[in-house]
mmCIF file with all atom_site columns, C-alpha atoms and ligand atoms in Angstrom:
data_model
loop_
_atom_site.group_PDB
_atom_site.id
_atom_site.type_symbol
_atom_site.label_atom_id
_atom_site.label_alt_id
_atom_site.label_comp_id
_atom_site.label_asym_id
_atom_site.label_entity_id
_atom_site.label_seq_id
_atom_site.pdbx_PDB_ins_code
_atom_site.Cartn_x
_atom_site.Cartn_y
_atom_site.Cartn_z
_atom_site.occupancy
_atom_site.B_iso_or_equiv
_atom_site.pdbx_formal_charge
_atom_site.auth_seq_id
_atom_site.auth_comp_id
_atom_site.auth_asym_id
_atom_site.auth_atom_id
_atom_site.pdbx_PDB_model_num
ATOM   1   C CA  . MET A 1 1   ? 0.000   0.000  0.000  1.00 0.00 ? 320 MET A CA  1
ATOM   2   C CA  . LYS A 1 2   ? 1.159   3.515  -0.761 1.00 0.00 ? 321 LYS A CA  1
ATOM   3   C CA  . ILE A 1 3   ? 0.042   6.430  1.392  1.00 0.00 ? 322 ILE A CA  1
ATOM   4   C CA  . GLN A 1 4   ? 0.958   10.082 0.879  1.00 0.00 ? 323 GLN A CA  1
ATOM   5   C CA  . ILE A 1 5   ? 0.983   12.419 3.878  1.00 0.00 ? 324 ILE A CA  1
ATOM   6   C CA  . ILE A 1 6   ? 0.656   16.078 2.887  1.00 0.00 ? 325 ILE A CA  1
ATOM   7   C CA  . ASN A 1 7   ? 1.189   18.918 5.326  1.00 0.00 ? 326 ASN A CA  1
ATOM   8   C CA  . GLY A 1 8   ? 0.280   22.492 4.490  1.00 0.00 ? 327 GLY A CA  1
ATOM   9   C CA  . PRO A 1 9   ? 1.506   25.890 5.591  1.00 0.00 ? 328 PRO A CA  1
ATOM   10  C CA  . ASN A 1 10  ? 3.533   26.381 8.768  1.00 0.00 ? 329 ASN A CA  1
ATOM   11  C CA  . LEU A 1 11  ? 3.504   22.700 9.667  1.00 0.00 ? 330 LEU A CA  1
ATOM   12  C CA  . ASN A 1 12  ? 7.254   22.697 9.006  1.00 0.00 ? 331 ASN A CA  1
ATOM   13  C CA  . LEU A 1 13  ? 7.432   24.517 12.370 1.00 0.00 ? 332 LEU A CA  1
ATOM   14  C CA  . LEU A 1 14  ? 6.005   21.589 14.339 1.00 0.00 ? 333 LEU A CA  1
ATOM   15  C CA  . GLY A 1 15  ? 7.931   20.957 17.531 1.00 0.00 ? 334 GLY A CA  1
ATOM   16  C CA  . VAL A 1 16  ? 9.600   24.354 17.254 1.00 0.00 ? 335 VAL A CA  1
ATOM   17  C CA  . ARG A 1 17  ? 6.815   26.902 17.916 1.00 0.00 ? 336 ARG A CA  1
ATOM   18  C CA  . GLU A 1 18  ? 3.514   26.818 19.843 1.00 0.00 ? 337 GLU A CA  1
ATOM   19  C CA  . PRO A 1 19  ? 4.132   23.467 21.602 1.00 0.00 ? 338 PRO A CA  1
ATOM   20  C CA  . GLU A 1 20  ? 1.104   24.108 23.849 1.00 0.00 ? 339 GLU A CA  1
ATOM   21  C CA  . VAL A 1 21  ? -1.181  23.806 20.787 1.00 0.00 ? 340 VAL A CA  1
ATOM   22  C CA  . TYR A 1 22  ? 0.711   21.470 18.441 1.00 0.00 ? 341 TYR A CA  1
ATOM   23  C CA  . GLY A 1 23  ? 2.999   19.478 20.789 1.00 0.00 ? 342 GLY A CA  1
ATOM   24  C CA  . SER A 1 24  ? 6.770   19.374 21.030 1.00 0.00 ? 343 SER A CA  1
ATOM   25  C CA  . THR A 1 25  ? 7.560   16.565 18.591 1.00 0.00 ? 344 THR A CA  1
ATOM   26  C CA  . ASN A 1 26  ? 8.916   17.504 15.180 1.00 0.00 ? 345 ASN A CA  1
ATOM   27  C CA  . PHE A 1 27  ? 7.294   15.787 12.223 1.00 0.00 ? 346 PHE A CA  1
ATOM   28  C CA  . ASP A 1 28  ? 10.437  14.000 11.034 1.00 0.00 ? 347 ASP A CA  1
ATOM   29  C CA  . SER A 1 29  ? 10.861  12.025 14.252 1.00 0.00 ? 348 SER A CA  1
ATOM   30  C CA  . PHE A 1 30  ? 7.133   11.243 14.334 1.00 0.00 ? 349 PHE A CA  1
ATOM   31  C CA  . LEU A 1 31  ? 7.328   10.072 10.702 1.00 0.00 ? 350 LEU A CA  1
ATOM   32  C CA  . ALA A 1 32  ? 10.175  7.681  11.514 1.00 0.00 ? 351 ALA A CA  1
ATOM   33  C CA  . LYS A 1 33  ? 8.018   6.069  14.231 1.00 0.00 ? 352 LYS A CA  1
ATOM   34  C CA  . LEU A 1 34  ? 5.026   5.891  11.911 1.00 0.00 ? 353 LEU A CA  1
ATOM   35  C CA  . ARG A 1 35  ? 7.067   4.126  9.207  1.00 0.00 ? 354 ARG A CA  1
ATOM   36  C CA  . LYS A 1 36  ? 8.321   1.614  11.802 1.00 0.00 ? 355 LYS A CA  1
ATOM   37  C CA  . ALA A 1 37  ? 4.748   0.945  12.926 1.00 0.00 ? 356 ALA A CA  1
ATOM   38  C CA  . TYR A 1 38  ? 3.636   0.256  9.327  1.00 0.00 ? 357 TYR A CA  1
ATOM   39  C CA  . PRO A 1 39  ? 6.568   -1.597 7.737  1.00 0.00 ? 358 PRO A CA  1
ATOM   40  C CA  . GLN A 1 40  ? 4.379   -3.038 4.972  1.00 0.00 ? 359 GLN A CA  1
ATOM   41  C CA  . THR A 1 41  ? 3.117   0.385  3.922  1.00 0.00 ? 360 THR A CA  1
ATOM   42  C CA  . GLN A 1 42  ? 5.059   2.887  1.847  1.00 0.00 ? 361 GLN A CA  1
ATOM   43  C CA  . ILE A 1 43  ? 4.497   6.237  3.561  1.00 0.00 ? 362 ILE A CA  1
ATOM   44  C CA  . GLU A 1 44  ? 5.600   9.286  1.556  1.00 0.00 ? 363 GLU A CA  1
ATOM   45  C CA  . TYR A 1 45  ? 5.775   12.773 3.042  1.00 0.00 ? 364 TYR A CA  1
ATOM   46  C CA  . PHE A 1 46  ? 5.393   16.205 1.481  1.00 0.00 ? 365 PHE A CA  1
ATOM   47  C CA  . GLN A 1 47  ? 5.105   19.630 3.099  1.00 0.00 ? 366 GLN A CA  1
ATOM   48  C CA  . SER A 1 48  ? 4.615   22.982 1.410  1.00 0.00 ? 367 SER A CA  1
ATOM   49  C CA  . ASN A 1 49  ? 3.630   26.479 2.420  1.00 0.00 ? 368 ASN A CA  1
ATOM   50  C CA  . THR A 1 50  ? 2.281   27.111 -1.084 1.00 0.00 ? 369 THR A CA  1
ATOM   51  C CA  . GLU A 1 51  ? -1.316  26.345 -2.084 1.00 0.00 ? 370 GLU A CA  1
ATOM   52  C CA  . GLY A 1 52  ? -0.494  25.473 -5.719 1.00 0.00 ? 371 GLY A CA  1
ATOM   53  C CA  . ALA A 1 53  ? 2.245   23.046 -4.677 1.00 0.00 ? 372 ALA A CA  1
ATOM   54  C CA  . LEU A 1 54  ? -0.287  21.221 -2.487 1.00 0.00 ? 373 LEU A CA  1
ATOM   55  C CA  . VAL A 1 55  ? -2.716  21.045 -5.437 1.00 0.00 ? 374 VAL A CA  1
ATOM   56  C CA  . ASP A 1 56  ? 0.100   19.706 -7.667 1.00 0.00 ? 375 ASP A CA  1
ATOM   57  C CA  . LYS A 1 57  ? 1.011   16.982 -5.149 1.00 0.00 ? 376 LYS A CA  1
ATOM   58  C CA  . ILE A 1 58  ? -2.632  15.862 -4.889 1.00 0.00 ? 377 ILE A CA  1
ATOM   59  C CA  . HIS A 1 59  ? -2.748  15.587 -8.704 1.00 0.00 ? 378 HIS A CA  1
ATOM   60  C CA  . GLU A 1 60  ? 0.597   13.741 -8.801 1.00 0.00 ? 379 GLU A CA  1
ATOM   61  C CA  . VAL A 1 61  ? -0.341  10.948 -6.398 1.00 0.00 ? 380 VAL A CA  1
ATOM   62  C CA  . GLY A 1 62  ? -4.130  11.090 -6.623 1.00 0.00 ? 381 GLY A CA  1
ATOM   63  C CA  . PHE A 1 63  ? -4.582  8.381  -9.241 1.00 0.00 ? 382 PHE A CA  1
ATOM   64  C CA  . SER A 1 64  ? -1.993  5.845  -8.092 1.00 0.00 ? 383 SER A CA  1
ATOM   65  C CA  . PHE A 1 65  ? -1.712  5.930  -4.279 1.00 0.00 ? 384 PHE A CA  1
ATOM   66  C CA  . ASP A 1 66  ? -4.088  4.090  -1.946 1.00 0.00 ? 385 ASP A CA  1
ATOM   67  C CA  . GLY A 1 67  ? -4.717  7.074  0.275  1.00 0.00 ? 386 GLY A CA  1
ATOM   68  C CA  . ILE A 1 68  ? -3.798  10.670 1.014  1.00 0.00 ? 387 ILE A CA  1
ATOM   69  C CA  . VAL A 1 69  ? -3.616  11.982 4.580  1.00 0.00 ? 388 VAL A CA  1
ATOM   70  C CA  . LEU A 1 70  ? -3.984  15.749 4.306  1.00 0.00 ? 389 LEU A CA  1
ATOM   71  C CA  . ASN A 1 71  ? -3.435  18.407 6.934  1.00 0.00 ? 390 ASN A CA  1
ATOM   72  C CA  . ALA A 1 72  ? -4.034  21.483 4.825  1.00 0.00 ? 391 ALA A CA  1
ATOM   73  C CA  . GLY A 1 73  ? -3.234  23.819 7.736  1.00 0.00 ? 392 GLY A CA  1
ATOM   74  C CA  . ALA A 1 74  ? -4.916  27.204 7.395  1.00 0.00 ? 393 ALA A CA  1
ATOM   75  C CA  . TYR A 1 75  ? -5.894  26.434 3.761  1.00 0.00 ? 394 TYR A CA  1
ATOM   76  C CA  . THR A 1 76  ? -8.417  24.025 5.294  1.00 0.00 ? 395 THR A CA  1
ATOM   77  C CA  . HIS A 1 77  ? -10.614 26.998 6.048  1.00 0.00 ? 396 HIS A CA  1
ATOM   78  C CA  . THR A 1 78  ? -10.225 28.906 2.784  1.00 0.00 ? 397 THR A CA  1
ATOM   79  C CA  . SER A 1 79  ? -9.185  26.813 -0.193 1.00 0.00 ? 398 SER A CA  1
ATOM   80  C CA  . VAL A 1 80  ? -11.689 26.050 -2.945 1.00 0.00 ? 399 VAL A CA  1
ATOM   81  C CA  . ALA A 1 81  ? -8.647  25.047 -5.059 1.00 0.00 ? 400 ALA A CA  1
ATOM   82  C CA  . LEU A 1 82  ? -7.799  22.235 -2.622 1.00 0.00 ? 401 LEU A CA  1
ATOM   83  C CA  . LEU A 1 83  ? -11.440 21.126 -2.460 1.00 0.00 ? 402 LEU A CA  1
ATOM   84  C CA  . ASP A 1 84  ? -11.558 20.948 -6.257 1.00 0.00 ? 403 ASP A CA  1
ATOM   85  C CA  . ALA A 1 85  ? -8.260  19.006 -6.390 1.00 0.00 ? 404 ALA A CA  1
ATOM   86  C CA  . ILE A 1 86  ? -9.489  16.511 -3.785 1.00 0.00 ? 405 ILE A CA  1
ATOM   87  C CA  . LYS A 1 87  ? -12.722 16.012 -5.734 1.00 0.00 ? 406 LYS A CA  1
ATOM   88  C CA  . ALA A 1 88  ? -10.831 15.630 -9.023 1.00 0.00 ? 407 ALA A CA  1
ATOM   89  C CA  . VAL A 1 89  ? -8.687  12.652 -7.988 1.00 0.00 ? 408 VAL A CA  1
ATOM   90  C CA  . SER A 1 90  ? -9.694  9.050  -7.390 1.00 0.00 ? 409 SER A CA  1
ATOM   91  C CA  . THR A 1 91  ? -7.509  8.359  -4.335 1.00 0.00 ? 410 THR A CA  1
ATOM   92  C CA  . PRO A 1 92  ? -9.443  8.802  -1.072 1.00 0.00 ? 411 PRO A CA  1
ATOM   93  C CA  . VAL A 1 93  ? -8.314  11.781 0.987  1.00 0.00 ? 412 VAL A CA  1
ATOM   94  C CA  . ILE A 1 94  ? -8.557  11.847 4.771  1.00 0.00 ? 413 ILE A CA  1
ATOM   95  C CA  . GLU A 1 95  ? -8.504  15.304 6.361  1.00 0.00 ? 414 GLU A CA  1
ATOM   96  C CA  . VAL A 1 96  ? -6.547  15.485 9.604  1.00 0.00 ? 415 VAL A CA  1
ATOM   97  C CA  . HIS A 1 97  ? -5.866  18.128 12.216 1.00 0.00 ? 416 HIS A CA  1
ATOM   98  C CA  . ILE A 1 98  ? -3.584  17.983 15.197 1.00 0.00 ? 417 ILE A CA  1
ATOM   99  C CA  . SER A 1 99  ? -5.784  20.239 17.299 1.00 0.00 ? 418 SER A CA  1
ATOM   100 C CA  . ASN A 1 100 ? -9.537  19.985 17.782 1.00 0.00 ? 419 ASN A CA  1
ATOM   101 C CA  . ILE A 1 101 ? -10.527 22.787 15.405 1.00 0.00 ? 420 ILE A CA  1
ATOM   102 C CA  . HIS A 1 102 ? -14.035 22.899 16.946 1.00 0.00 ? 421 HIS A CA  1
ATOM   103 C CA  . GLN A 1 103 ? -12.638 23.909 20.339 1.00 0.00 ? 422 GLN A CA  1
ATOM   104 C CA  . ARG A 1 104 ? -10.745 26.813 18.798 1.00 0.00 ? 423 ARG A CA  1
ATOM   105 C CA  . GLU A 1 105 ? -11.618 30.146 17.195 1.00 0.00 ? 424 GLU A CA  1
ATOM   106 C CA  . GLU A 1 106 ? -14.887 30.299 15.248 1.00 0.00 ? 425 GLU A CA  1
ATOM   107 C CA  . PHE A 1 107 ? -13.093 30.763 11.894 1.00 0.00 ? 426 PHE A CA  1
ATOM   108 C CA  . ARG A 1 108 ? -11.487 27.324 12.311 1.00 0.00 ? 427 ARG A CA  1
ATOM   109 C CA  . HIS A 1 109 ? -14.839 25.559 12.789 1.00 0.00 ? 428 HIS A CA  1
ATOM   110 C CA  . HIS A 1 110 ? -15.611 25.428 9.083  1.00 0.00 ? 429 HIS A CA  1
ATOM   111 C CA  . SER A 1 111 ? -13.555 23.316 6.709  1.00 0.00 ? 430 SER A CA  1
ATOM   112 C CA  . MET A 1 112 ? -13.725 24.136 3.010  1.00 0.00 ? 431 MET A CA  1
ATOM   113 C CA  . ILE A 1 113 ? -12.249 20.725 2.118  1.00 0.00 ? 432 ILE A CA  1
ATOM   114 C CA  . SER A 1 114 ? -14.249 18.270 4.280  1.00 0.00 ? 433 SER A CA  1
ATOM   115 C CA  . ALA A 1 115 ? -16.981 17.887 1.656  1.00 0.00 ? 434 ALA A CA  1
ATOM   116 C CA  . GLY A 1 116 ? -14.491 16.253 -0.709 1.00 0.00 ? 435 GLY A CA  1
ATOM   117 C CA  . CYS A 1 117 ? -12.788 14.056 1.874  1.00 0.00 ? 436 CYS A CA  1
ATOM   118 C CA  . LYS A 1 118 ? -13.583 10.490 2.812  1.00 0.00 ? 437 LYS A CA  1
ATOM   119 C CA  . GLY A 1 119 ? -13.407 11.367 6.498  1.00 0.00 ? 438 GLY A CA  1
ATOM   120 C CA  . VAL A 1 120 ? -12.069 13.831 9.025  1.00 0.00 ? 439 VAL A CA  1
ATOM   121 C CA  . ILE A 1 121 ? -9.938  13.161 12.116 1.00 0.00 ? 440 ILE A CA  1
ATOM   122 C CA  . CYS A 1 122 ? -9.034  15.993 14.471 1.00 0.00 ? 441 CYS A CA  1
ATOM   123 C CA  . GLY A 1 123 ? -7.945  16.660 18.015 1.00 0.00 ? 442 GLY A CA  1
ATOM   124 C CA  . PHE A 1 124 ? -5.680  13.694 18.726 1.00 0.00 ? 443 PHE A CA  1
ATOM   125 C CA  . GLY A 1 125 ? -2.366  15.465 18.357 1.00 0.00 ? 444 GLY A CA  1
ATOM   126 C CA  . LEU A 1 126 ? 0.047   13.772 15.951 1.00 0.00 ? 445 LEU A CA  1
ATOM   127 C CA  . ASP A 1 127 ? -1.866  10.549 16.587 1.00 0.00 ? 446 ASP A CA  1
ATOM   128 C CA  . SER A 1 128 ? -4.493  11.989 14.195 1.00 0.00 ? 447 SER A CA  1
ATOM   129 C CA  . TYR A 1 129 ? -2.154  10.991 11.339 1.00 0.00 ? 448 TYR A CA  1
ATOM   130 C CA  . ARG A 1 130 ? -1.782  7.413  12.635 1.00 0.00 ? 449 ARG A CA  1
ATOM   131 C CA  . LEU A 1 131 ? -5.553  7.105  13.004 1.00 0.00 ? 450 LEU A CA  1
ATOM   132 C CA  . ALA A 1 132 ? -5.974  8.257  9.398  1.00 0.00 ? 451 ALA A CA  1
ATOM   133 C CA  . ILE A 1 133 ? -3.428  5.685  8.193  1.00 0.00 ? 452 ILE A CA  1
ATOM   134 C CA  . GLU A 1 134 ? -5.203  3.051  10.257 1.00 0.00 ? 453 GLU A CA  1
ATOM   135 C CA  . ALA A 1 135 ? -8.462  4.023  8.533  1.00 0.00 ? 454 ALA A CA  1
ATOM   136 C CA  . ILE A 1 136 ? -6.864  3.476  5.107  1.00 0.00 ? 455 ILE A CA  1
ATOM   137 C CA  . VAL A 1 137 ? -4.912  0.306  5.947  1.00 0.00 ? 456 VAL A CA  1
ATOM   138 C CA  . GLY A 1 138 ? -7.583  -1.102 8.249  1.00 0.00 ? 457 GLY A CA  1
ATOM   139 C CA  . SER A 1 139 ? -10.343 -0.690 5.680  1.00 0.00 ? 458 SER A CA  1
ATOM   140 C CA  . SER A 1 140 ? -8.660  -3.396 3.590  1.00 0.00 ? 459 SER A CA  1
ATOM   141 C CA  . ARG A 1 141 ? -8.276  -5.775 6.572  1.00 0.00 ? 460 ARG A CA  1
ATOM   142 C CA  . VAL A 1 142 ? -11.879 -6.410 7.605  1.00 0.00 ? 461 VAL A CA  1
HETATM 143 O O1  . CA2 B 2 .   ? -4.714  21.547 14.090 1.00 0.00 ? 715 CA2 B O1  1
HETATM 144 C C1  . CA2 B 2 .   ? -4.251  21.492 12.944 1.00 0.00 ? 715 CA2 B C1  1
HETATM 145 O O2  . CA2 B 2 .   ? -3.604  20.532 12.533 1.00 0.00 ? 715 CA2 B O2  1
HETATM 146 C C2  . CA2 B 2 .   ? -4.405  22.693 12.002 1.00 0.00 ? 715 CA2 B C2  1
HETATM 147 O O3  . CA2 B 2 .   ? -4.616  22.186 10.686 1.00 0.00 ? 715 CA2 B O3  1
HETATM 148 C C3  . CA2 B 2 .   ? -3.116  23.467 12.087 1.00 0.00 ? 715 CA2 B C3  1
HETATM 149 C C4  . CA2 B 2 .   ? -3.148  24.771 11.290 1.00 0.00 ? 715 CA2 B C4  1
HETATM 150 C C5  . CA2 B 2 .   ? -4.376  25.586 11.636 1.00 0.00 ? 715 CA2 B C5  1
HETATM 151 O O4  . CA2 B 2 .   ? -4.440  26.727 10.806 1.00 0.00 ? 715 CA2 B O4  1
HETATM 152 C C6  . CA2 B 2 .   ? -5.652  24.780 11.494 1.00 0.00 ? 715 CA2 B C6  1
HETATM 153 O O5  . CA2 B 2 .   ? -6.732  25.592 11.874 1.00 0.00 ? 715 CA2 B O5  1
HETATM 154 C C7  . CA2 B 2 .   ? -5.602  23.552 12.361 1.00 0.00 ? 715 CA2 B C7  1
HETATM 155 C C8  . CA2 B 2 .   ? -1.930  25.622 11.599 1.00 0.00 ? 715 CA2 B C8  1
HETATM 156 C C9  . CA2 B 2 .   ? -0.651  24.950 11.404 1.00 0.00 ? 715 CA2 B C9  1
HETATM 157 C C10 . CA2 B 2 .   ? 0.413   25.806 12.009 1.00 0.00 ? 715 CA2 B C10 1
HETATM 158 O O6  . CA2 B 2 .   ? 1.396   24.941 12.498 1.00 0.00 ? 715 CA2 B O6  1
HETATM 159 C C11 . CA2 B 2 .   ? 2.283   25.432 13.390 1.00 0.00 ? 715 CA2 B C11 1
HETATM 160 C C12 . CA2 B 2 .   ? 3.079   24.501 14.000 1.00 0.00 ? 715 CA2 B C12 1
HETATM 161 C C13 . CA2 B 2 .   ? 3.972   24.916 14.932 1.00 0.00 ? 715 CA2 B C13 1
HETATM 162 C C14 . CA2 B 2 .   ? 4.083   26.266 15.227 1.00 0.00 ? 715 CA2 B C14 1
HETATM 163 C C15 . CA2 B 2 .   ? 3.282   27.190 14.598 1.00 0.00 ? 715 CA2 B C15 1
HETATM 164 C C16 . CA2 B 2 .   ? 2.372   26.766 13.661 1.00 0.00 ? 715 CA2 B C16 1
#
């Protein structure tokens, strides 16, 4: 199985800034643990602060991978371009968030991209990504 994790803007700062909201683990060390936990699964990682680059990556993998785990960061709340990209590809996309966006500011309560996603996982810290992978891998087990 091939799964693409995509992180959007500012998520390159994980573990460096705002640890009270996003935790103190950087994504690279989390990714190493995730790959160890799923040795049979090819887990690719991409991060960009640019909306178009995120759209391009969805197009690139969206017809061949088994799943996309997408934390679109702040573009979650604004991007019709990402919604259209998600709807255009055949690979299922799972929306994830580290924080519980519904416990935060009002403007974070609405996701522009959820309507195109297979499911949404939020509020479990970095474990949100593992739960999304489990949803993709697990759905072929039972
Ligand atoms: O909770 C999430 O995963 C978010 O997608 C994170 C986004 C935020 O705009 C969404 O509403 C919820 C922000 C990512 C910023 O990441 C940082 C990480 C460390 C330090 C500063 C920002």
